[in-house]
mmCIF file of C-alpha atoms in Angstrom:
data_model
loop_
_atom_site.group_PDB
_atom_site.id
_atom_site.type_symbol
_atom_site.label_atom_id
_atom_site.label_comp_id
_atom_site.label_asym_id
_atom_site.label_seq_id
_atom_site.Cartn_x
_atom_site.Cartn_y
_atom_site.Cartn_z
ATOM 1 C CA MET A 5 0.000 0.000 0.000
ATOM 2 C CA VAL A 6 1.030 3.650 -0.373
ATOM 3 C CA LEU A 7 3.149 4.773 2.576
ATOM 4 C CA THR A 8 1.650 6.933 5.276
ATOM 5 C CA PRO A 9 2.509 10.629 5.182
ATOM 6 C CA THR A 10 4.627 10.295 8.315
ATOM 7 C CA ILE A 11 6.737 7.431 6.986
ATOM 8 C CA ALA A 12 7.062 8.887 3.483
ATOM 9 C CA ALA A 13 8.060 12.301 4.844
ATOM 10 C CA SER A 14 10.743 10.646 6.967
ATOM 11 C CA LEU A 15 12.172 8.819 3.955
ATOM 12 C CA LEU A 16 11.986 11.943 1.809
ATOM 13 C CA ARG A 17 14.383 13.736 4.149
ATOM 14 C CA ASP A 18 17.261 11.837 2.539
ATOM 15 C CA ILE A 19 15.972 12.117 -1.032
ATOM 16 C CA HIS A 20 17.580 14.993 -2.936
ATOM 17 C CA VAL A 21 17.748 13.711 -6.506
ATOM 18 C CA LEU A 22 14.704 12.886 -8.614
ATOM 19 C CA ASP A 23 14.779 11.303 -12.057
ATOM 20 C CA GLY A 24 14.359 13.089 -15.387
ATOM 21 C CA GLY A 25 11.939 13.031 -18.288
ATOM 22 C CA MET A 26 10.275 9.724 -19.125
ATOM 23 C CA ALA A 27 8.412 10.271 -22.408
ATOM 24 C CA SER A 28 11.150 12.309 -24.069
ATOM 25 C CA GLU A 29 13.797 9.772 -23.011
ATOM 26 C CA LEU A 30 11.694 6.953 -24.424
ATOM 27 C CA GLU A 31 11.505 8.908 -27.659
ATOM 28 C CA TYR A 32 15.287 9.386 -27.665
ATOM 29 C CA ARG A 33 15.568 5.599 -27.365
ATOM 30 C CA GLY A 34 13.369 4.962 -30.393
ATOM 31 C CA ALA A 35 10.007 4.321 -28.731
ATOM 32 C CA SER A 36 6.843 5.656 -30.306
ATOM 33 C CA ILE A 37 4.984 8.088 -28.069
ATOM 34 C CA ASP A 38 2.550 9.275 -30.713
ATOM 35 C CA GLY A 39 -1.161 9.081 -30.069
ATOM 36 C CA PRO A 40 -3.401 10.001 -27.161
ATOM 37 C CA LEU A 41 -1.777 7.607 -24.677
ATOM 38 C CA TRP A 42 1.685 9.125 -25.150
ATOM 39 C CA SER A 43 4.213 7.191 -23.010
ATOM 40 C CA ALA A 44 1.431 4.816 -21.926
ATOM 41 C CA ASN A 45 1.717 3.354 -25.448
ATOM 42 C CA VAL A 46 5.082 1.979 -24.376
ATOM 43 C CA LEU A 47 3.600 0.506 -21.205
ATOM 44 C CA GLU A 48 1.345 -1.560 -23.425
ATOM 45 C CA ASP A 49 3.781 -2.423 -26.218
ATOM 46 C CA ALA A 50 7.364 -2.331 -24.927
ATOM 47 C CA PRO A 51 7.517 -2.326 -21.119
ATOM 48 C CA GLU A 52 11.177 -3.348 -21.172
ATOM 49 C CA LYS A 53 12.027 0.088 -22.575
ATOM 50 C CA ILE A 54 10.437 1.735 -19.548
ATOM 51 C CA VAL A 55 12.495 -0.461 -17.227
ATOM 52 C CA ALA A 56 15.615 0.554 -19.144
ATOM 53 C CA VAL A 57 14.833 4.252 -18.683
ATOM 54 C CA HIS A 58 14.211 3.795 -14.959
ATOM 55 C CA ARG A 59 17.492 1.922 -14.571
ATOM 56 C CA ALA A 60 19.385 4.609 -16.470
ATOM 57 C CA TYR A 61 18.117 7.267 -14.089
ATOM 58 C CA ILE A 62 18.916 5.214 -10.996
ATOM 59 C CA ALA A 63 22.404 4.557 -12.340
ATOM 60 C CA ALA A 64 22.765 8.310 -12.851
ATOM 61 C CA GLY A 65 22.011 8.927 -9.181
ATOM 62 C CA ALA A 66 18.234 9.294 -8.906
ATOM 63 C CA GLN A 67 17.013 8.445 -5.402
ATOM 64 C CA CYS A 68 13.351 8.636 -6.403
ATOM 65 C CA ILE A 69 11.873 7.566 -9.729
ATOM 66 C CA GLU A 70 8.430 8.318 -11.101
ATOM 67 C CA THR A 71 6.348 5.713 -12.859
ATOM 68 C CA ALA A 72 5.226 5.871 -16.480
ATOM 69 C CA GLY A 73 1.594 6.327 -15.436
ATOM 70 C CA TYR A 74 1.353 10.063 -16.156
ATOM 71 C CA GLN A 75 -0.920 9.680 -19.191
ATOM 72 C CA VAL A 76 -2.926 6.679 -17.971
ATOM 73 C CA SER A 77 -6.594 7.244 -17.184
ATOM 74 C CA ARG A 78 -9.891 5.476 -17.606
ATOM 75 C CA MET A 79 -11.106 8.405 -19.694
ATOM 76 C CA GLY A 80 -8.150 8.123 -22.050
ATOM 77 C CA TYR A 81 -8.463 4.372 -22.471
ATOM 78 C CA ILE A 82 -12.195 4.569 -23.142
ATOM 79 C CA GLU A 83 -11.528 7.197 -25.808
ATOM 80 C CA ILE A 84 -9.468 4.743 -27.863
ATOM 81 C CA GLY A 85 -11.883 1.853 -27.340
ATOM 82 C CA LEU A 86 -10.192 0.035 -24.461
ATOM 83 C CA PRO A 87 -12.011 -1.077 -21.309
ATOM 84 C CA PRO A 88 -11.515 1.206 -18.285
ATOM 85 C CA GLU A 89 -10.201 -1.664 -16.179
ATOM 86 C CA ARG A 90 -7.225 -1.862 -18.501
ATOM 87 C CA ALA A 91 -6.207 1.621 -17.384
ATOM 88 C CA ASP A 92 -6.272 0.438 -13.774
ATOM 89 C CA ALA A 93 -4.039 -2.489 -14.719
ATOM 90 C CA ALA A 94 -1.675 -0.173 -16.597
ATOM 91 C CA LEU A 95 -1.234 2.025 -13.533
ATOM 92 C CA LEU A 96 -0.279 -1.029 -11.476
ATOM 93 C CA LEU A 97 2.030 -2.241 -14.233
ATOM 94 C CA SER A 98 3.806 1.115 -14.236
ATOM 95 C CA VAL A 99 4.600 0.672 -10.547
ATOM 96 C CA ARG A 100 5.693 -2.920 -11.028
ATOM 97 C CA LEU A 101 8.135 -1.891 -13.751
ATOM 98 C CA ALA A 102 9.602 0.829 -11.550
ATOM 99 C CA ARG A 103 10.029 -1.684 -8.716
ATOM 100 C CA GLU A 104 11.727 -4.104 -11.101
ATOM 101 C CA ALA A 105 14.203 -1.412 -12.066
ATOM 102 C CA ALA A 106 14.850 -0.377 -8.460
ATOM 103 C CA ASN A 107 15.326 -3.990 -7.365
ATOM 104 C CA ALA A 108 18.299 -4.195 -9.721
ATOM 105 C CA TYR A 109 20.075 -1.902 -7.224
ATOM 106 C CA PRO A 110 19.678 -3.813 -3.935
ATOM 107 C CA ASP A 111 22.171 -1.581 -2.147
ATOM 108 C CA ARG A 112 20.113 1.534 -2.848
ATOM 109 C CA ARG A 113 16.841 2.750 -1.278
ATOM 110 C CA VAL A 114 14.917 4.105 -4.260
ATOM 111 C CA MET A 115 11.512 5.646 -3.629
ATOM 112 C CA ILE A 116 8.754 4.988 -6.160
ATOM 113 C CA ALA A 117 6.360 7.844 -6.904
ATOM 114 C CA ALA A 118 3.274 7.055 -8.972
ATOM 115 C CA SER A 119 3.174 9.772 -11.634
ATOM 116 C CA LEU A 120 -0.328 11.155 -12.168
ATOM 117 C CA GLY A 121 -0.738 13.908 -14.726
ATOM 118 C CA PRO A 122 -3.535 16.476 -14.835
ATOM 119 C CA TYR A 123 -6.893 16.163 -16.554
ATOM 120 C CA GLY A 124 -5.554 18.311 -19.384
ATOM 121 C CA ALA A 125 -2.880 15.758 -20.258
ATOM 122 C CA ALA A 126 -5.584 13.158 -20.919
ATOM 123 C CA LEU A 127 -7.176 15.579 -23.371
ATOM 124 C CA HIS A 128 -3.889 15.516 -25.373
ATOM 125 C CA ASN A 129 -4.502 19.017 -26.706
ATOM 126 C CA GLY A 130 -2.123 21.055 -24.579
ATOM 127 C CA ALA A 131 -4.821 22.006 -22.059
ATOM 128 C CA GLU A 132 -2.519 21.256 -19.132
ATOM 129 C CA TYR A 133 -0.582 24.377 -20.086
ATOM 130 C CA HIS A 134 -3.556 26.692 -19.537
ATOM 131 C CA GLY A 135 -6.031 24.712 -17.409
ATOM 132 C CA ASN A 136 -9.150 25.863 -19.249
ATOM 133 C CA TYR A 137 -11.093 22.625 -19.198
ATOM 134 C CA ASP A 138 -14.552 22.030 -20.595
ATOM 135 C CA CYS A 139 -15.683 19.928 -17.653
ATOM 136 C CA THR A 140 -17.300 20.305 -14.250
ATOM 137 C CA HIS A 141 -15.520 20.308 -10.928
ATOM 138 C CA ALA A 142 -17.227 16.982 -10.205
ATOM 139 C CA ASP A 143 -15.708 15.583 -13.421
ATOM 140 C CA LEU A 144 -12.260 16.576 -12.187
ATOM 141 C CA VAL A 145 -12.823 14.909 -8.838
ATOM 142 C CA GLN A 146 -13.994 11.673 -10.470
ATOM 143 C CA PHE A 147 -11.130 11.662 -12.980
ATOM 144 C CA HIS A 148 -8.565 11.715 -10.194
ATOM 145 C CA ARG A 149 -10.480 9.387 -7.886
ATOM 146 C CA ASP A 150 -10.535 6.734 -10.618
ATOM 147 C CA ARG A 151 -6.727 6.725 -10.688
ATOM 148 C CA ILE A 152 -6.130 7.051 -6.969
ATOM 149 C CA SER A 153 -8.268 4.054 -6.043
ATOM 150 C CA PRO A 154 -6.299 1.221 -7.686
ATOM 151 C CA LEU A 155 -2.972 2.649 -6.557
ATOM 152 C CA VAL A 156 -3.835 3.089 -2.885
ATOM 153 C CA SER A 157 -5.376 -0.401 -2.846
ATOM 154 C CA ALA A 158 -2.331 -2.038 -4.425
ATOM 155 C CA LYS A 159 -0.054 -4.351 -2.491
ATOM 156 C CA GLY A 160 3.426 -5.735 -2.852
ATOM 157 C CA ILE A 161 5.433 -4.737 -5.905
ATOM 158 C CA GLU A 162 2.436 -2.915 -7.413
ATOM 159 C CA ALA A 163 2.192 -0.458 -4.499
ATOM 160 C CA PRO A 164 3.978 2.892 -4.926
ATOM 161 C CA ASP A 165 5.549 4.686 -1.992
ATOM 162 C CA LEU A 166 3.571 7.846 -2.740
ATOM 163 C CA LEU A 167 1.378 9.518 -5.339
ATOM 164 C CA ALA A 168 2.827 12.398 -7.376
ATOM 165 C CA PHE A 169 0.205 14.742 -8.822
ATOM 166 C CA GLU A 170 2.121 16.820 -11.310
ATOM 167 C CA THR A 171 1.937 19.495 -13.994
ATOM 168 C CA LEU A 172 -1.141 20.893 -12.255
ATOM 169 C CA PRO A 173 -2.210 24.135 -13.948
ATOM 170 C CA SER A 174 -4.786 25.511 -11.509
ATOM 171 C CA ILE A 175 -5.960 25.778 -7.955
ATOM 172 C CA ASP A 176 -9.292 24.248 -8.996
ATOM 173 C CA GLU A 177 -7.626 21.022 -10.082
ATOM 174 C CA ALA A 178 -5.575 20.911 -6.880
ATOM 175 C CA GLN A 179 -8.768 21.316 -4.864
ATOM 176 C CA ALA A 180 -10.449 18.581 -6.907
ATOM 177 C CA ILE A 181 -7.589 16.217 -6.107
ATOM 178 C CA GLY A 182 -7.918 17.093 -2.437
ATOM 179 C CA GLU A 183 -11.574 16.093 -2.599
ATOM 180 C CA ALA A 184 -10.734 12.916 -4.501
ATOM 181 C CA LEU A 185 -8.270 11.989 -1.746
ATOM 182 C CA ALA A 186 -10.830 12.424 1.038
ATOM 183 C CA ASP A 187 -11.296 8.681 1.560
ATOM 184 C CA TRP A 188 -7.549 8.089 1.840
ATOM 185 C CA LEU A 189 -6.296 10.449 4.506
ATOM 186 C CA ASN A 190 -3.318 8.224 5.272
ATOM 187 C CA ALA A 191 -1.822 8.090 1.768
ATOM 188 C CA ALA A 192 1.317 10.150 1.113
ATOM 189 C CA VAL A 193 1.240 12.510 -1.883
ATOM 190 C CA TRP A 194 3.088 15.411 -3.399
ATOM 191 C CA PHE A 195 1.674 18.180 -5.563
ATOM 192 C CA SER A 196 3.631 19.842 -8.349
ATOM 193 C CA PHE A 197 2.385 22.776 -10.432
ATOM 194 C CA THR A 198 3.320 24.060 -13.871
ATOM 195 C CA CYS A 199 3.939 27.796 -13.952
ATOM 196 C CA ARG A 200 3.803 30.463 -16.648
ATOM 197 C CA ASP A 201 6.044 32.999 -14.918
ATOM 198 C CA GLU A 202 7.812 33.612 -11.604
ATOM 199 C CA SER A 203 4.697 33.659 -9.447
ATOM 200 C CA HIS A 204 1.647 32.300 -11.291
ATOM 201 C CA VAL A 205 0.555 28.804 -12.245
ATOM 202 C CA ALA A 206 -0.503 28.178 -15.843
ATOM 203 C CA HIS A 207 -4.158 29.071 -15.271
ATOM 204 C CA GLY A 208 -3.247 32.346 -13.594
ATOM 205 C CA GLU A 209 -3.579 31.798 -9.843
ATOM 206 C CA LEU A 210 -0.681 32.629 -7.573
ATOM 207 C CA LEU A 211 1.548 29.629 -6.923
ATOM 208 C CA ARG A 212 1.736 30.747 -3.315
ATOM 209 C CA GLU A 213 -2.034 30.363 -2.913
ATOM 210 C CA CYS A 214 -2.032 26.977 -4.635
ATOM 211 C CA ALA A 215 0.735 25.794 -2.323
ATOM 212 C CA LYS A 216 -1.116 26.994 0.763
ATOM 213 C CA THR A 217 -4.195 25.088 -0.376
ATOM 214 C CA VAL A 218 -2.461 21.737 -0.768
ATOM 215 C CA ALA A 219 -0.219 22.219 2.260
ATOM 216 C CA ALA A 220 -3.361 22.099 4.391
ATOM 217 C CA LEU A 221 -4.135 18.549 3.250
ATOM 218 C CA PRO A 222 -3.009 15.826 5.692
ATOM 219 C CA GLN A 223 -1.663 13.694 2.843
ATOM 220 C CA THR A 224 0.765 16.294 1.474
ATOM 221 C CA ILE A 225 4.448 15.622 2.184
ATOM 222 C CA ALA A 226 6.012 17.964 -0.406
ATOM 223 C CA ILE A 227 5.053 20.687 -2.886
ATOM 224 C CA GLY A 228 6.794 21.560 -6.095
ATOM 225 C CA VAL A 229 7.010 22.906 -9.604
ATOM 226 C CA ASN A 230 7.585 20.932 -12.789
ATOM 227 C CA CYS A 231 7.274 21.278 -16.563
ATOM 228 C CA THR A 232 8.329 24.917 -16.229
ATOM 229 C CA LEU A 233 11.195 26.976 -17.645
ATOM 230 C CA PRO A 234 14.368 26.794 -15.507
ATOM 231 C CA ALA A 235 14.678 30.594 -15.488
ATOM 232 C CA TYR A 236 11.582 30.865 -13.301
ATOM 233 C CA ILE A 237 12.674 28.327 -10.695
ATOM 234 C CA PRO A 238 14.584 30.552 -8.185
ATOM 235 C CA ALA A 239 11.610 32.887 -7.747
ATOM 236 C CA LEU A 240 9.168 29.958 -7.612
ATOM 237 C CA ILE A 241 11.218 28.317 -4.859
ATOM 238 C CA ARG A 242 10.850 31.522 -2.854
ATOM 239 C CA GLU A 243 7.093 31.449 -3.423
ATOM 240 C CA LEU A 244 6.832 27.851 -2.249
ATOM 241 C CA ARG A 245 8.969 28.466 0.828
ATOM 242 C CA ALA A 246 6.848 31.479 1.739
ATOM 243 C CA ALA A 247 3.658 29.430 1.439
ATOM 244 C CA SER A 248 4.500 26.481 3.695
ATOM 245 C CA ASP A 249 7.226 24.551 5.470
ATOM 246 C CA LYS A 250 6.797 21.500 3.220
ATOM 247 C CA PRO A 251 9.899 20.285 1.353
ATOM 248 C CA VAL A 252 10.215 21.908 -2.062
ATOM 249 C CA ILE A 253 10.596 19.700 -5.136
ATOM 250 C CA VAL A 254 11.526 21.203 -8.503
ATOM 251 C CA TYR A 255 11.903 19.425 -11.817
ATOM 252 C CA PRO A 256 11.672 21.883 -14.691
ATOM 253 C CA ASN A 257 12.087 21.224 -18.390
ATOM 254 C CA SER A 258 15.540 21.230 -19.946
ATOM 255 C CA GLY A 259 15.215 24.866 -20.969
ATOM 256 C CA GLU A 260 13.726 24.114 -24.351
ATOM 257 C CA GLY A 261 10.213 25.373 -25.024
ATOM 258 C CA TRP A 262 7.185 23.378 -26.168
ATOM 259 C CA ASP A 263 5.198 24.780 -29.076
ATOM 260 C CA ALA A 264 1.734 23.307 -28.462
ATOM 261 C CA VAL A 265 0.451 24.475 -31.840
ATOM 262 C CA ARG A 266 3.232 22.967 -33.963
ATOM 263 C CA ARG A 267 3.798 20.218 -31.378
ATOM 264 C CA CYS A 268 7.566 20.509 -31.342
ATOM 265 C CA TRP A 269 10.399 21.662 -29.070
ATOM 266 C CA THR A 270 12.267 24.902 -29.627
ATOM 267 C CA GLY A 271 15.582 26.164 -28.260
ATOM 268 C CA THR A 272 18.384 24.134 -26.705
ATOM 269 C CA GLY A 273 19.186 22.546 -23.353
ATOM 270 C CA ASP A 274 22.636 21.814 -21.908
ATOM 271 C CA PRO A 275 23.158 19.326 -19.012
ATOM 272 C CA ALA A 276 26.127 21.216 -17.550
ATOM 273 C CA SER A 277 24.253 24.516 -17.482
ATOM 274 C CA TYR A 278 21.223 22.750 -15.995
ATOM 275 C CA ALA A 279 23.381 21.303 -13.209
ATOM 276 C CA ALA A 280 24.892 24.709 -12.459
ATOM 277 C CA MET A 281 21.367 26.076 -12.067
ATOM 278 C CA ALA A 282 20.416 23.092 -9.931
ATOM 279 C CA ARG A 283 23.171 23.921 -7.463
ATOM 280 C CA GLU A 284 21.703 27.412 -7.125
ATOM 281 C CA TRP A 285 18.242 25.907 -6.643
ATOM 282 C CA PHE A 286 19.550 23.739 -3.804
ATOM 283 C CA LEU A 287 21.122 26.814 -2.223
ATOM 284 C CA ALA A 288 17.822 28.695 -2.624
ATOM 285 C CA GLY A 289 15.964 26.055 -0.648
ATOM 286 C CA ALA A 290 14.941 23.265 -3.006
ATOM 287 C CA HIS A 291 14.984 19.954 -1.175
ATOM 288 C CA THR A 292 14.741 17.612 -4.163
ATOM 289 C CA ILE A 293 15.649 18.335 -7.791
ATOM 290 C CA GLY A 294 15.111 16.362 -10.956
ATOM 291 C CA GLY A 295 14.035 17.079 -14.498
ATOM 292 C CA CYS A 296 10.952 17.038 -16.668
ATOM 293 C CA CYS A 297 10.627 17.152 -20.460
ATOM 294 C CA ARG A 298 13.839 16.786 -22.479
ATOM 295 C CA THR A 299 16.060 16.165 -19.467
ATOM 296 C CA ARG A 300 18.064 12.957 -19.699
ATOM 297 C CA PRO A 301 20.204 10.701 -17.468
ATOM 298 C CA GLU A 302 23.212 12.969 -18.043
ATOM 299 C CA HIS A 303 21.252 15.894 -16.594
ATOM 300 C CA ILE A 304 20.456 13.805 -13.522
ATOM 301 C CA ARG A 305 24.036 12.575 -13.136
ATOM 302 C CA LEU A 306 25.216 16.174 -12.984
ATOM 303 C CA VAL A 307 22.372 17.203 -10.658
ATOM 304 C CA ALA A 308 23.399 14.371 -8.314
ATOM 305 C CA ALA A 309 26.969 15.668 -8.362
ATOM 306 C CA ALA A 310 25.741 19.211 -7.698
ATOM 307 C CA SER A 311 23.719 18.001 -4.715
ATOM 308 C CA GLU A 312 26.803 16.731 -2.904
ATOM 309 C CA GLY A 313 28.258 19.050 -0.315
ATOM 310 C CA VAL A 314 25.545 21.688 -0.713
ATOM 311 C CA LYS A 315 24.745 23.517 2.509
ATOM 312 C CA ARG A 316 20.989 23.255 2.460
ATOM 313 C CA VAL A 317 18.646 26.039 3.519
ATOM 314 C CA LYS A 318 16.533 24.995 6.489
#
């Protein structure tokens, strides 16, 4: 079963390095991530490639890896004609694959976070980057509840250590997740938002207010920012630290930008420069750092090196 907030928070104290991008790394390795299921396509067709990505990140120094469940949802599976129960099974498979990868390093304690993307990701139209959904609040609650339930009920190698709700664009979706979690007060989670500038989440609310909202939930063990430009991270760390005393997790994109209209990446990203920024993020008060889209094992190897010997802000 998912760890309790108390136990997970205790383990998180020693976790400073998260993994990097999953879908983009799969693509680098020749996997097809086209279609509405994105990286979940690989879960169905080539699970060994997901294990290989997990292992590469652990070898690079990641102390926590996220599953490949980001794009998995009952809604998404129904859309392409698959039974909803298959989505539940895919979520459990994503955890099992992460455990398999971690078990290859018996001398390491690697936390497993079940990656759960926002409602907008399941729409596969870029809506997670603005949060303007054509659905009711009740729809949002049900969407997240459907994914929480199989994960918190899982046992053994299919049980994650915690749930990671990420790339959240709005306070409304964060509140919906809080409501969806109401029946599982003893399940550890973290919340991570995507931001459009140095103080606002994608939909426009202040990150500080979003952080305060989720910090009040008994399940929350950490709060962060992901899928965001690295240039915004120092100011966003300050916002998160001002909002609560929860550990801050940051895993921005490589520095390249996503063009949702043309569906392509623009700009460049350099692992060494990313690691230099990561050191500054640690000094600014980030507790755990990883990477999101377009970051690779080399980014994480250098982040792990940057984390060593850093005098952390309390």
